[in-house]
PDB file of C-alpha atoms in Angstrom:
ATOM      1  CA  ARG A   1     127.139 -67.390   3.251  1.00  0.00           C
ATOM      2  CA  GLY A   2     130.232 -65.262   3.208  1.00  0.00           C
ATOM      3  CA  PHE A   3     131.367 -62.570   0.798  1.00  0.00           C
ATOM      4  CA  SER A   4     134.768 -60.957   0.494  1.00  0.00           C
ATOM      5  CA  VAL A   5     135.470 -57.437  -0.740  1.00  0.00           C
ATOM      6  CA  THR A   6     138.452 -55.067  -0.741  1.00  0.00           C
ATOM      7  CA  ALA A   7     138.009 -51.469   0.357  1.00  0.00           C
ATOM      8  CA  ASP A   8     139.393 -48.560  -1.641  1.00  0.00           C
ATOM      9  CA  PRO A   9     142.730 -47.721   0.044  1.00  0.00           C
ATOM     10  CA  ALA A  10     142.260 -43.948  -0.259  1.00  0.00           C
ATOM     11  CA  SER A  11     138.651 -43.570   0.869  1.00  0.00           C
ATOM     12  CA  GLY A  12     137.962 -46.818   2.705  1.00  0.00           C
ATOM     13  CA  ALA A  13     134.747 -47.132   0.673  1.00  0.00           C
ATOM     14  CA  TRP A  14     133.524 -50.578  -0.310  1.00  0.00           C
ATOM     15  CA  GLU A  15     130.415 -52.248  -1.603  1.00  0.00           C
ATOM     16  CA  VAL A  16     129.134 -55.730  -2.156  1.00  0.00           C
ATOM     17  CA  ASP A  17     126.282 -56.848  -4.374  1.00  0.00           C
ATOM     18  CA  LEU A  18     124.179 -59.480  -2.657  1.00  0.00           C
ATOM     19  CA  PRO A  19     122.415 -62.071  -4.783  1.00  0.00           C
ATOM     20  CA  ALA A  20     118.684 -61.660  -5.232  1.00  0.00           C
ATOM     21  CA  MET A  21     116.845 -62.934  -2.191  1.00  0.00           C
ATOM     22  CA  PRO A  22     113.224 -64.027  -2.010  1.00  0.00           C
ATOM     23  CA  PRO A  23     110.926 -61.751   0.007  1.00  0.00           C
ATOM     24  CA  SER A  24     110.874 -62.691   3.658  1.00  0.00           C
ATOM     25  CA  THR A  25     109.264 -61.246   6.748  1.00  0.00           C
ATOM     26  CA  SER A  26     111.769 -63.184   8.899  1.00  0.00           C
ATOM     27  CA  ALA A  27     114.500 -60.772   9.926  1.00  0.00           C
ATOM     28  CA  VAL A  28     118.177 -61.698   9.664  1.00  0.00           C
ATOM     29  CA  ASP A  29     121.379 -60.143  10.954  1.00  0.00           C
ATOM     30  CA  ILE A  30     124.232 -59.243   8.597  1.00  0.00           C
ATOM     31  CA  ALA A  31     127.733 -59.159  10.106  1.00  0.00           C
ATOM     32  CA  ILE A  32     130.427 -56.994   8.508  1.00  0.00           C
ATOM     33  CA  LYS A  33     133.966 -57.647   9.688  1.00  0.00           C
ATOM     34  CA  SER A  34     137.465 -56.437   8.905  1.00  0.00           C
ATOM     35  CA  SER A  35     140.777 -56.701  10.663  1.00  0.00           C
ATOM     36  CA  SER A  36     140.060 -53.436  12.517  1.00  0.00           C
ATOM     37  CA  PHE A  37     136.302 -53.365  13.176  1.00  0.00           C
ATOM     38  CA  SER A  38     133.050 -55.249  13.010  1.00  0.00           C
ATOM     39  CA  ILE A  39     129.436 -54.192  12.869  1.00  0.00           C
ATOM     40  CA  THR A  40     126.193 -56.128  12.725  1.00  0.00           C
ATOM     41  CA  LEU A  41     123.147 -54.883  10.868  1.00  0.00           C
ATOM     42  CA  LYS A  42     120.181 -56.231  12.807  1.00  0.00           C
ATOM     43  CA  ASP A  43     116.587 -56.853  11.824  1.00  0.00           C
ATOM     44  CA  VAL A  44     117.266 -56.888   8.040  1.00  0.00           C
ATOM     45  CA  LEU A  45     114.406 -57.899   5.744  1.00  0.00           C
ATOM     46  CA  PHE A  46     114.346 -58.695   2.028  1.00  0.00           C
ATOM     47  CA  GLY A  47     111.515 -57.241  -0.015  1.00  0.00           C
ATOM     48  CA  GLU A  48     110.605 -54.050  -1.868  1.00  0.00           C
ATOM     49  CA  THR A  49     112.210 -50.657  -1.259  1.00  0.00           C
ATOM     50  CA  TYR A  50     110.962 -47.474  -2.907  1.00  0.00           C
ATOM     51  CA  LEU A  51     112.690 -44.113  -3.214  1.00  0.00           C
ATOM     52  CA  CYS A  52     110.117 -41.303  -3.220  1.00  0.00           C
ATOM     53  CA  SER A  53     111.516 -38.064  -4.527  1.00  0.00           C
ATOM     54  CA  GLY A  54     110.333 -34.840  -6.068  1.00  0.00           C
ATOM     55  CA  GLN A  55     109.066 -31.371  -5.311  1.00  0.00           C
ATOM     56  CA  SER A  56     106.577 -29.917  -2.836  1.00  0.00           C
ATOM     57  CA  ASN A  57     103.838 -32.488  -3.458  1.00  0.00           C
ATOM     58  CA  MET A  58     106.234 -35.204  -2.302  1.00  0.00           C
ATOM     59  CA  GLN A  59     107.515 -33.052   0.576  1.00  0.00           C
ATOM     60  CA  LEU A  60     104.081 -32.538   2.161  1.00  0.00           C
ATOM     61  CA  ASN A  61     104.134 -34.617   5.350  1.00  0.00           C
ATOM     62  CA  VAL A  62     101.447 -36.808   6.927  1.00  0.00           C
ATOM     63  CA  ARG A  63     100.586 -34.333   9.708  1.00  0.00           C
ATOM     64  CA  MET A  64      99.440 -31.861   7.036  1.00  0.00           C
ATOM     65  CA  THR A  65      96.890 -34.237   5.446  1.00  0.00           C
ATOM     66  CA  ASN A  66      93.199 -34.926   6.072  1.00  0.00           C
ATOM     67  CA  ASN A  67      92.592 -37.531   8.787  1.00  0.00           C
ATOM     68  CA  SER A  68      96.214 -37.260   9.892  1.00  0.00           C
ATOM     69  CA  ALA A  69      95.364 -37.947  13.559  1.00  0.00           C
ATOM     70  CA  TRP A  70      93.717 -41.246  12.570  1.00  0.00           C
ATOM     71  CA  GLU A  71      96.592 -42.157  10.216  1.00  0.00           C
ATOM     72  CA  VAL A  72      99.187 -41.448  12.903  1.00  0.00           C
ATOM     73  CA  ALA A  73      97.220 -43.430  15.503  1.00  0.00           C
ATOM     74  CA  ARG A  74      97.064 -46.509  13.260  1.00  0.00           C
ATOM     75  CA  ALA A  75     100.823 -46.469  12.575  1.00  0.00           C
ATOM     76  CA  ALA A  76     101.529 -48.806  15.489  1.00  0.00           C
ATOM     77  CA  SER A  77      99.108 -51.383  14.083  1.00  0.00           C
ATOM     78  CA  LEU A  78     100.914 -51.702  10.750  1.00  0.00           C
ATOM     79  CA  PRO A  79     102.928 -54.886  10.127  1.00  0.00           C
ATOM     80  CA  ASP A  80     106.430 -55.212  11.578  1.00  0.00           C
ATOM     81  CA  HIS A  81     107.822 -55.616   8.061  1.00  0.00           C
ATOM     82  CA  PHE A  82     107.007 -52.029   7.026  1.00  0.00           C
ATOM     83  CA  ARG A  83     109.862 -49.482   7.300  1.00  0.00           C
ATOM     84  CA  ILE A  84     110.119 -45.747   6.593  1.00  0.00           C
ATOM     85  CA  MET A  85     112.907 -43.167   6.351  1.00  0.00           C
ATOM     86  CA  GLN A  86     113.138 -39.528   5.330  1.00  0.00           C
ATOM     87  CA  VAL A  87     116.231 -37.538   4.357  1.00  0.00           C
ATOM     88  CA  ALA A  88     116.429 -34.161   6.127  1.00  0.00           C
ATOM     89  CA  ASP A  89     116.106 -30.942   4.131  1.00  0.00           C
ATOM     90  CA  LEU A  90     119.475 -29.337   4.758  1.00  0.00           C
ATOM     91  CA  PRO A  91     120.924 -26.392   2.799  1.00  0.00           C
ATOM     92  CA  SER A  92     124.028 -28.469   2.029  1.00  0.00           C
ATOM     93  CA  TYR A  93     121.855 -30.902   0.030  1.00  0.00           C
ATOM     94  CA  TYR A  94     120.334 -28.206  -2.178  1.00  0.00           C
ATOM     95  CA  ASN A  95     121.200 -28.507  -5.877  1.00  0.00           C
ATOM     96  CA  VAL A  96     123.595 -31.420  -5.313  1.00  0.00           C
ATOM     97  CA  SER A  97     124.212 -33.465  -8.450  1.00  0.00           C
ATOM     98  CA  THR A  98     126.505 -36.174  -7.073  1.00  0.00           C
ATOM     99  CA  PRO A  99     125.638 -39.103  -4.795  1.00  0.00           C
ATOM    100  CA  GLN A 100     125.816 -38.243  -1.095  1.00  0.00           C
ATOM    101  CA  THR A 101     126.948 -40.395   1.823  1.00  0.00           C
ATOM    102  CA  ASN A 102     126.237 -40.124   5.543  1.00  0.00           C
ATOM    103  CA  LEU A 103     122.955 -38.292   5.081  1.00  0.00           C
ATOM    104  CA  SER A 104     121.160 -36.594   7.944  1.00  0.00           C
ATOM    105  CA  LEU A 105     117.675 -37.971   8.485  1.00  0.00           C
ATOM    106  CA  SER A 106     114.529 -36.283   9.739  1.00  0.00           C
ATOM    107  CA  VAL A 107     112.908 -39.729  10.064  1.00  0.00           C
ATOM    108  CA  PRO A 108     115.476 -42.480  10.786  1.00  0.00           C
ATOM    109  CA  TRP A 109     115.007 -45.908   9.168  1.00  0.00           C
ATOM    110  CA  GLY A 110     112.550 -47.874  11.252  1.00  0.00           C
ATOM    111  CA  ARG A 111     109.018 -49.053  11.819  1.00  0.00           C
ATOM    112  CA  PRO A 112     106.241 -46.486  11.562  1.00  0.00           C
ATOM    113  CA  SER A 113     105.211 -45.059  14.921  1.00  0.00           C
ATOM    114  CA  THR A 114     103.195 -42.188  16.327  1.00  0.00           C
ATOM    115  CA  ASP A 115     106.524 -40.373  16.803  1.00  0.00           C
ATOM    116  CA  ASN A 116     107.831 -40.572  13.214  1.00  0.00           C
ATOM    117  CA  VAL A 117     104.813 -40.881  10.887  1.00  0.00           C
ATOM    118  CA  PRO A 118     103.708 -37.205  11.265  1.00  0.00           C
ATOM    119  CA  TYR A 119     107.018 -36.065   9.725  1.00  0.00           C
ATOM    120  CA  MET A 120     107.123 -38.581   6.850  1.00  0.00           C
ATOM    121  CA  SER A 121     106.279 -37.629   3.266  1.00  0.00           C
ATOM    122  CA  ALA A 122     102.539 -38.279   2.964  1.00  0.00           C
ATOM    123  CA  ALA A 123     102.616 -39.483  -0.655  1.00  0.00           C
ATOM    124  CA  CYS A 124     105.477 -41.850   0.142  1.00  0.00           C
ATOM    125  CA  TYR A 125     103.949 -43.139   3.369  1.00  0.00           C
ATOM    126  CA  TYR A 126     100.450 -43.671   1.953  1.00  0.00           C
ATOM    127  CA  PHE A 127     101.897 -45.474  -1.069  1.00  0.00           C
ATOM    128  CA  GLY A 128     103.770 -47.799   1.314  1.00  0.00           C
ATOM    129  CA  VAL A 129     100.617 -48.451   3.352  1.00  0.00           C
ATOM    130  CA  GLU A 130      98.804 -49.422   0.137  1.00  0.00           C
ATOM    131  CA  ARG A 131     101.664 -51.741  -0.911  1.00  0.00           C
ATOM    132  CA  ILE A 132     101.465 -53.497   2.474  1.00  0.00           C
ATOM    133  CA  LYS A 133      97.680 -53.890   2.107  1.00  0.00           C
ATOM    134  CA  GLU A 134      98.021 -55.288  -1.418  1.00  0.00           C
ATOM    135  CA  HIS A 135     100.922 -57.612  -0.552  1.00  0.00           C
ATOM    136  CA  PRO A 136     100.672 -58.435   3.169  1.00  0.00           C
ATOM    137  CA  ASN A 137     103.619 -60.870   3.139  1.00  0.00           C
ATOM    138  CA  MET A 138     106.026 -58.545   1.304  1.00  0.00           C
ATOM    139  CA  PRO A 139     108.408 -56.399   3.371  1.00  0.00           C
ATOM    140  CA  VAL A 140     108.136 -52.794   2.182  1.00  0.00           C
ATOM    141  CA  GLY A 141     110.612 -49.983   2.789  1.00  0.00           C
ATOM    142  CA  MET A 142     109.878 -46.363   1.900  1.00  0.00           C
ATOM    143  CA  ILE A 143     112.667 -43.766   1.576  1.00  0.00           C
ATOM    144  CA  ALA A 144     111.624 -40.126   1.080  1.00  0.00           C
ATOM    145  CA  SER A 145     114.036 -37.507  -0.258  1.00  0.00           C
ATOM    146  CA  SER A 146     112.423 -34.425  -1.765  1.00  0.00           C
ATOM    147  CA  TRP A 147     112.924 -30.704  -2.047  1.00  0.00           C
ATOM    148  CA  GLY A 148     110.002 -28.336  -2.555  1.00  0.00           C
ATOM    149  CA  GLY A 149     110.449 -25.403  -4.887  1.00  0.00           C
ATOM    150  CA  THR A 150     113.136 -26.975  -7.047  1.00  0.00           C
ATOM    151  CA  ALA A 151     112.972 -26.804 -10.833  1.00  0.00           C
ATOM    152  CA  ILE A 152     111.261 -29.831 -12.413  1.00  0.00           C
ATOM    153  CA  GLU A 153     114.211 -30.294 -14.793  1.00  0.00           C
ATOM    154  CA  THR A 154     116.369 -31.300 -11.812  1.00  0.00           C
ATOM    155  CA  TRP A 155     114.154 -34.366 -11.319  1.00  0.00           C
ATOM    156  CA  MET A 156     114.116 -35.448 -14.965  1.00  0.00           C
ATOM    157  CA  THR A 157     116.449 -37.802 -16.800  1.00  0.00           C
ATOM    158  CA  PRO A 158     118.342 -36.533 -19.868  1.00  0.00           C
ATOM    159  CA  ALA A 159     116.046 -38.699 -22.044  1.00  0.00           C
ATOM    160  CA  ALA A 160     112.925 -37.153 -20.491  1.00  0.00           C
ATOM    161  CA  LEU A 161     114.328 -33.653 -20.972  1.00  0.00           C
ATOM    162  CA  ALA A 162     115.162 -34.414 -24.615  1.00  0.00           C
ATOM    163  CA  SER A 163     111.634 -35.724 -25.244  1.00  0.00           C
ATOM    164  CA  CYS A 164     110.349 -32.303 -24.090  1.00  0.00           C
ATOM    165  CA  GLY A 165     112.788 -30.452 -26.341  1.00  0.00           C
ATOM    166  CA  VAL A 166     114.951 -29.288 -23.442  1.00  0.00           C
ATOM    167  CA  ALA A 167     118.727 -29.536 -23.759  1.00  0.00           C
ATOM    168  CA  ASN A 168     120.526 -31.347 -20.935  1.00  0.00           C
ATOM    169  CA  SER A 169     122.657 -28.848 -19.039  1.00  0.00           C
TER     170      SER A 169
END
């Protein structure tokens, strides 16, 4: 299938909404082409992706948990259709209220391994492991982006704030 989209002339930004795809553990490649460049996204799966975000409890990484050595050792035995990623904690990301592009990553998108699992958010990673166990044929991607010590109001929607009697600022 092919899709056509026009980039914003000023920024060069573009996006395309793909139709819903059934879950599949068979990887595909997605080619993106223009008159001046082309790129191919390899090993793309369709399934569930979760964004794990919050304060210090979400920031705690796997290496700081009980049985972390065992958890890290078993990372290589997890299914090939499990992926993890963690956004780096950089001062430039602190208190940002607009969407960011070109993020720096402390754990690049990829399969869990003994090299990257220790640095992944524990709550996010363990939730992903449970999803894989519950649904062994469903690709699962886990994206962690958290910041310990931030005010809880930063993580709440305006509706949630209003339900607590807090004005949206």
